[in-house]
């Protein structure tokens, strides 16, 4: 014979685990979204960055005027003055509420601007939305903390082909 109290408890525990697993999967999908963003930057695939954004998303970068809409975001990244960068993301924290989320992460960047190597530190503050089962950025704000020139730097790497190891 089954015990109704034990059955109800088991059902409640299974439901709680299903909810936790779904939240975990969502958080990992959002972290993958942020990592994919930086992989596209690091692989010089900036035209594809806009595909990670919702149709009416907004981007605001280090005090530059904000742009809204996927195609405006694509143009923003294609025409960005830095044409070569390598970015490393740290401490990605994500909060989820249904089909929306918020998060932040810290940026350690190594771009080349006007032929000069610079170090950039900053913070991304993001908003996310799930559309058609896929997590996308709905808002990205980059706050730049510092930009420091580095000499000699890695500007030669921007012109060279990647080293195969």
mmCIF file of C-alpha atoms in Angstrom:
data_model
loop_
_atom_site.group_PDB
_atom_site.id
_atom_site.type_symbol
_atom_site.label_atom_id
_atom_site.label_comp_id
_atom_site.label_asym_id
_atom_site.label_seq_id
_atom_site.Cartn_x
_atom_site.Cartn_y
_atom_site.Cartn_z
ATOM 1 C CA UNK A 1 0.000 0.000 0.000
ATOM 2 C CA UNK A 2 1.128 3.446 -0.774
ATOM 3 C CA UNK A 3 1.323 6.180 1.794
ATOM 4 C CA UNK A 4 -0.448 9.355 0.533
ATOM 5 C CA UNK A 5 1.793 11.611 2.635
ATOM 6 C CA UNK A 6 4.965 10.004 1.248
ATOM 7 C CA UNK A 7 3.595 10.157 -2.315
ATOM 8 C CA UNK A 8 2.735 13.856 -1.953
ATOM 9 C CA UNK A 9 6.156 14.543 -0.457
ATOM 10 C CA UNK A 10 7.870 12.683 -3.283
ATOM 11 C CA UNK A 11 5.857 14.602 -5.911
ATOM 12 C CA UNK A 12 6.741 17.915 -4.220
ATOM 13 C CA UNK A 13 10.438 16.999 -4.130
ATOM 14 C CA UNK A 14 10.418 15.974 -7.797
ATOM 15 C CA UNK A 15 8.695 19.234 -8.746
ATOM 16 C CA UNK A 16 11.261 21.249 -6.753
ATOM 17 C CA UNK A 17 14.096 19.399 -8.498
ATOM 18 C CA UNK A 18 12.537 20.007 -11.919
ATOM 19 C CA UNK A 19 12.298 23.734 -11.145
ATOM 20 C CA UNK A 20 15.925 23.865 -9.951
ATOM 21 C CA UNK A 21 17.113 21.966 -13.014
ATOM 22 C CA UNK A 22 15.230 24.310 -15.367
ATOM 23 C CA UNK A 23 16.750 27.349 -13.598
ATOM 24 C CA UNK A 24 20.200 25.777 -13.868
ATOM 25 C CA UNK A 25 19.712 25.087 -17.576
ATOM 26 C CA UNK A 26 18.522 28.669 -18.147
ATOM 27 C CA UNK A 27 21.484 30.111 -16.237
ATOM 28 C CA UNK A 28 23.915 27.980 -18.243
ATOM 29 C CA UNK A 29 22.248 29.026 -21.512
ATOM 30 C CA UNK A 30 22.657 32.686 -20.525
ATOM 31 C CA UNK A 31 26.285 32.150 -19.537
ATOM 32 C CA UNK A 32 26.854 30.440 -22.887
ATOM 33 C CA UNK A 33 25.272 33.468 -24.580
ATOM 34 C CA UNK A 34 27.745 35.812 -22.851
ATOM 35 C CA UNK A 35 30.676 33.491 -23.664
ATOM 36 C CA UNK A 36 29.560 33.234 -27.304
ATOM 37 C CA UNK A 37 29.534 37.031 -27.512
ATOM 38 C CA UNK A 38 33.212 37.132 -26.528
ATOM 39 C CA UNK A 39 34.098 34.182 -28.730
ATOM 40 C CA UNK A 40 32.668 36.097 -31.708
ATOM 41 C CA UNK A 41 34.762 39.138 -30.740
ATOM 42 C CA UNK A 42 37.879 37.010 -30.286
ATOM 43 C CA UNK A 43 37.346 35.251 -33.631
ATOM 44 C CA UNK A 44 36.772 38.562 -35.489
ATOM 45 C CA UNK A 45 33.129 37.612 -36.194
ATOM 46 C CA UNK A 46 31.690 40.981 -35.134
ATOM 47 C CA UNK A 47 28.969 41.003 -37.818
ATOM 48 C CA UNK A 48 27.455 37.940 -36.106
ATOM 49 C CA UNK A 49 27.222 39.613 -32.691
ATOM 50 C CA UNK A 50 23.846 41.115 -33.570
ATOM 51 C CA UNK A 51 22.408 37.603 -33.944
ATOM 52 C CA UNK A 52 22.762 37.244 -30.162
ATOM 53 C CA UNK A 53 20.343 40.133 -29.557
ATOM 54 C CA UNK A 54 16.560 40.351 -29.564
ATOM 55 C CA UNK A 55 14.968 42.364 -32.378
ATOM 56 C CA UNK A 56 14.467 45.478 -30.199
ATOM 57 C CA UNK A 57 17.565 45.171 -28.030
ATOM 58 C CA UNK A 58 19.690 48.119 -26.935
ATOM 59 C CA UNK A 59 23.469 48.436 -26.725
ATOM 60 C CA UNK A 60 25.288 51.173 -24.844
ATOM 61 C CA UNK A 61 29.074 51.035 -24.878
ATOM 62 C CA UNK A 62 31.330 53.102 -22.635
ATOM 63 C CA UNK A 63 29.523 56.419 -22.980
ATOM 64 C CA UNK A 64 28.809 56.166 -26.708
ATOM 65 C CA UNK A 65 25.225 56.873 -27.810
ATOM 66 C CA UNK A 66 22.938 53.865 -27.364
ATOM 67 C CA UNK A 67 21.698 51.965 -30.397
ATOM 68 C CA UNK A 68 18.437 50.033 -30.560
ATOM 69 C CA UNK A 69 17.360 47.281 -32.930
ATOM 70 C CA UNK A 70 19.226 44.244 -34.241
ATOM 71 C CA UNK A 71 20.323 45.809 -37.531
ATOM 72 C CA UNK A 72 21.443 49.044 -35.822
ATOM 73 C CA UNK A 73 23.436 46.872 -33.399
ATOM 74 C CA UNK A 74 24.991 44.978 -36.325
ATOM 75 C CA UNK A 75 26.042 48.287 -37.908
ATOM 76 C CA UNK A 76 27.340 49.529 -34.548
ATOM 77 C CA UNK A 77 29.672 46.554 -34.174
ATOM 78 C CA UNK A 78 30.779 46.494 -37.826
ATOM 79 C CA UNK A 79 31.667 50.204 -37.646
ATOM 80 C CA UNK A 80 33.167 50.164 -34.156
ATOM 81 C CA UNK A 81 36.569 51.938 -34.172
ATOM 82 C CA UNK A 82 38.338 48.925 -32.638
ATOM 83 C CA UNK A 83 38.808 46.349 -35.378
ATOM 84 C CA UNK A 84 40.818 43.791 -33.384
ATOM 85 C CA UNK A 85 40.255 42.779 -29.775
ATOM 86 C CA UNK A 86 40.622 39.871 -27.474
ATOM 87 C CA UNK A 87 38.280 39.827 -24.508
ATOM 88 C CA UNK A 88 38.171 37.784 -21.343
ATOM 89 C CA UNK A 89 35.084 37.694 -19.157
ATOM 90 C CA UNK A 90 34.998 37.057 -15.422
ATOM 91 C CA UNK A 91 32.496 36.724 -12.571
ATOM 92 C CA UNK A 92 29.319 36.316 -14.616
ATOM 93 C CA UNK A 93 26.391 36.547 -12.212
ATOM 94 C CA UNK A 94 22.883 35.820 -13.523
ATOM 95 C CA UNK A 95 19.411 36.263 -12.031
ATOM 96 C CA UNK A 96 16.375 34.766 -13.785
ATOM 97 C CA UNK A 97 12.703 35.618 -13.483
ATOM 98 C CA UNK A 98 10.645 33.540 -15.901
ATOM 99 C CA UNK A 99 11.538 34.488 -19.491
ATOM 100 C CA UNK A 100 13.645 37.469 -18.431
ATOM 101 C CA UNK A 101 16.919 37.837 -16.635
ATOM 102 C CA UNK A 102 19.616 40.243 -15.546
ATOM 103 C CA UNK A 103 23.299 39.790 -15.061
ATOM 104 C CA UNK A 104 26.699 41.359 -14.881
ATOM 105 C CA UNK A 105 30.227 40.335 -15.716
ATOM 106 C CA UNK A 106 33.663 41.901 -15.628
ATOM 107 C CA UNK A 107 35.667 42.572 -18.782
ATOM 108 C CA UNK A 108 39.420 42.284 -19.206
ATOM 109 C CA UNK A 109 40.055 43.434 -22.779
ATOM 110 C CA UNK A 110 43.140 43.577 -24.989
ATOM 111 C CA UNK A 111 42.180 45.600 -28.085
ATOM 112 C CA UNK A 112 44.274 47.486 -30.608
ATOM 113 C CA UNK A 113 43.116 51.033 -31.337
ATOM 114 C CA UNK A 114 44.816 53.182 -33.978
ATOM 115 C CA UNK A 115 47.689 50.707 -34.140
ATOM 116 C CA UNK A 116 48.331 50.822 -30.385
ATOM 117 C CA UNK A 117 47.764 48.096 -27.804
ATOM 118 C CA UNK A 118 45.563 49.027 -24.874
ATOM 119 C CA UNK A 119 44.222 47.288 -21.787
ATOM 120 C CA UNK A 120 40.576 47.849 -20.970
ATOM 121 C CA UNK A 121 38.769 47.001 -17.759
ATOM 122 C CA UNK A 122 35.061 47.309 -17.317
ATOM 123 C CA UNK A 123 31.722 45.801 -16.475
ATOM 124 C CA UNK A 124 28.884 44.502 -18.626
ATOM 125 C CA UNK A 125 25.375 44.911 -17.242
ATOM 126 C CA UNK A 126 22.974 42.790 -19.264
ATOM 127 C CA UNK A 127 19.290 42.085 -19.573
ATOM 128 C CA UNK A 128 18.167 38.857 -21.223
ATOM 129 C CA UNK A 129 14.963 37.619 -22.784
ATOM 130 C CA UNK A 130 13.911 34.130 -23.842
ATOM 131 C CA UNK A 131 12.363 34.190 -27.320
ATOM 132 C CA UNK A 132 11.230 31.033 -29.072
ATOM 133 C CA UNK A 133 13.070 28.962 -26.465
ATOM 134 C CA UNK A 134 16.380 30.807 -26.987
ATOM 135 C CA UNK A 135 18.019 33.264 -24.597
ATOM 136 C CA UNK A 136 19.112 36.554 -26.183
ATOM 137 C CA UNK A 137 20.418 39.894 -24.995
ATOM 138 C CA UNK A 138 17.709 42.548 -24.680
ATOM 139 C CA UNK A 139 20.099 45.161 -23.295
ATOM 140 C CA UNK A 140 23.871 45.385 -22.930
ATOM 141 C CA UNK A 141 25.582 48.261 -21.146
ATOM 142 C CA UNK A 142 29.380 48.395 -21.002
ATOM 143 C CA UNK A 143 30.848 50.662 -18.356
ATOM 144 C CA UNK A 144 34.543 51.237 -18.991
ATOM 145 C CA UNK A 145 36.613 51.579 -15.843
ATOM 146 C CA UNK A 146 39.987 52.238 -17.434
ATOM 147 C CA UNK A 147 41.849 52.272 -20.735
ATOM 148 C CA UNK A 148 45.629 51.971 -20.408
ATOM 149 C CA UNK A 149 48.137 52.042 -23.294
ATOM 150 C CA UNK A 150 50.685 49.226 -23.355
ATOM 151 C CA UNK A 151 54.065 49.578 -25.090
ATOM 152 C CA UNK A 152 55.353 47.380 -26.487
ATOM 153 C CA UNK A 153 52.100 45.569 -26.931
ATOM 154 C CA UNK A 154 50.338 42.993 -29.051
ATOM 155 C CA UNK A 155 49.491 45.180 -32.042
ATOM 156 C CA UNK A 156 51.630 42.879 -34.199
ATOM 157 C CA UNK A 157 49.290 40.015 -33.355
ATOM 158 C CA UNK A 158 46.414 41.971 -34.908
ATOM 159 C CA UNK A 159 48.146 41.884 -38.274
ATOM 160 C CA UNK A 160 49.477 38.324 -38.023
ATOM 161 C CA UNK A 161 47.693 35.068 -38.696
ATOM 162 C CA UNK A 162 46.872 32.948 -35.641
ATOM 163 C CA UNK A 163 49.623 30.610 -34.494
ATOM 164 C CA UNK A 164 48.671 26.932 -34.787
ATOM 165 C CA UNK A 165 49.803 24.962 -31.746
#
